[in-house]
Amino acid sequence: MKQSELNRAVALATGETIATVKRLGFLLAEPHETVDPDSETSGPLVIDWDELDDQRRMPQTEGLNHVPSWV
């Protein structure tokens, strides 16, 4: 996947402009590996932002009198 293809794919997936994606500087973790953007399988270096957000919203219990705080 070329950098221009990656920029286009990220822009399409996020709704950002290609210029914004270029400014933020997305790169492939392993540029020598082929990436199928339509694959349902994520590699080990892929962050699922929705899953991470869900984990952050889950209350952490730190004892019997813990009052969860939402970040």
Short mmCIF file of C-alpha atoms in Angstrom, two decimals:
data_model
loop_
_atom_site.label_atom_id
_atom_site.label_comp_id
_atom_site.label_asym_id
_atom_site.label_seq_id
_atom_site.Cartn_x
_atom_site.Cartn_y
_atom_site.Cartn_z
CA MET A 1 0.00 0.00 0.00
CA LYS A 2 1.44 3.35 -0.99
CA GLN A 3 1.32 6.34 1.36
CA SER A 4 -1.24 8.09 -0.86
CA GLU A 5 -3.49 5.02 -0.71
CA LEU A 6 -3.15 4.89 3.07
CA ASN A 7 -3.97 8.59 3.37
CA ARG A 8 -7.05 8.13 1.21
CA ALA A 9 -8.20 5.07 3.19
CA VAL A 10 -7.76 6.84 6.55
CA ALA A 11 -9.54 9.95 5.26
CA LEU A 12 -12.44 7.84 4.00
CA ALA A 13 -12.69 5.89 7.27
CA THR A 14 -12.45 8.93 9.56
CA GLY A 15 -14.25 11.58 7.54
CA GLU A 16 -11.19 13.84 7.68
CA THR A 17 -9.69 15.51 4.66
CA ILE A 18 -6.64 13.95 3.02
CA ALA A 19 -4.70 17.10 3.97
CA THR A 20 -5.52 16.57 7.65
CA VAL A 21 -4.54 12.90 7.45
CA LYS A 22 -1.23 13.86 5.80
CA ARG A 23 -0.59 16.47 8.50
CA LEU A 24 -1.24 13.92 11.28
CA GLY A 25 1.20 11.51 9.62
CA PHE A 26 -0.32 8.04 9.48
CA LEU A 27 2.20 5.32 8.66
CA LEU A 28 2.05 1.58 8.26
CA ALA A 29 3.61 -0.21 11.21
CA GLU A 30 5.37 -2.65 8.90
CA PRO A 31 5.71 -0.91 5.51
CA HIS A 32 7.15 -4.00 3.80
CA GLU A 33 3.99 -6.02 4.57
CA THR A 34 0.94 -5.94 2.33
CA VAL A 35 -2.21 -4.64 4.01
CA ASP A 36 -5.69 -5.50 2.79
CA PRO A 37 -7.86 -2.51 3.80
CA ASP A 38 -11.03 -4.58 3.33
CA SER A 39 -9.91 -7.37 5.66
CA GLU A 40 -11.93 -7.95 8.83
CA THR A 41 -8.83 -9.18 10.69
CA SER A 42 -6.75 -6.57 12.48
CA GLY A 43 -3.07 -7.10 13.03
CA PRO A 44 -1.38 -6.95 16.45
CA LEU A 45 -0.29 -3.33 15.96
CA VAL A 46 -3.79 -2.05 15.12
CA ILE A 47 -5.70 -0.02 17.69
CA ASP A 48 -9.45 -0.45 17.70
CA TRP A 49 -10.37 3.04 18.92
CA ASP A 50 -13.99 2.08 19.64
CA GLU A 51 -12.86 -0.85 21.81
CA LEU A 52 -10.33 1.33 23.63
CA ASP A 53 -12.99 3.98 24.28
CA ASP A 54 -15.33 1.31 25.67
CA GLN A 55 -12.57 0.05 28.00
CA ARG A 56 -11.90 3.57 29.24
CA ARG A 57 -15.57 4.09 30.03
CA MET A 58 -15.82 0.92 32.14
CA PRO A 59 -15.68 1.76 35.86
CA GLN A 60 -12.56 0.60 37.67
CA THR A 61 -13.13 -0.89 41.11
CA GLU A 62 -10.44 -0.02 43.63
CA GLY A 63 -11.93 -1.19 46.92
CA LEU A 64 -15.23 -1.38 48.69
CA ASN A 65 -15.76 2.40 48.98
CA HIS A 66 -14.53 3.28 45.51
CA VAL A 67 -16.61 5.84 43.64
CA PRO A 68 -16.02 5.46 39.88
CA SER A 69 -14.86 8.56 38.09
CA TRP A 70 -15.57 9.05 34.42
CA VAL A 71 -12.75 10.44 32.35
#
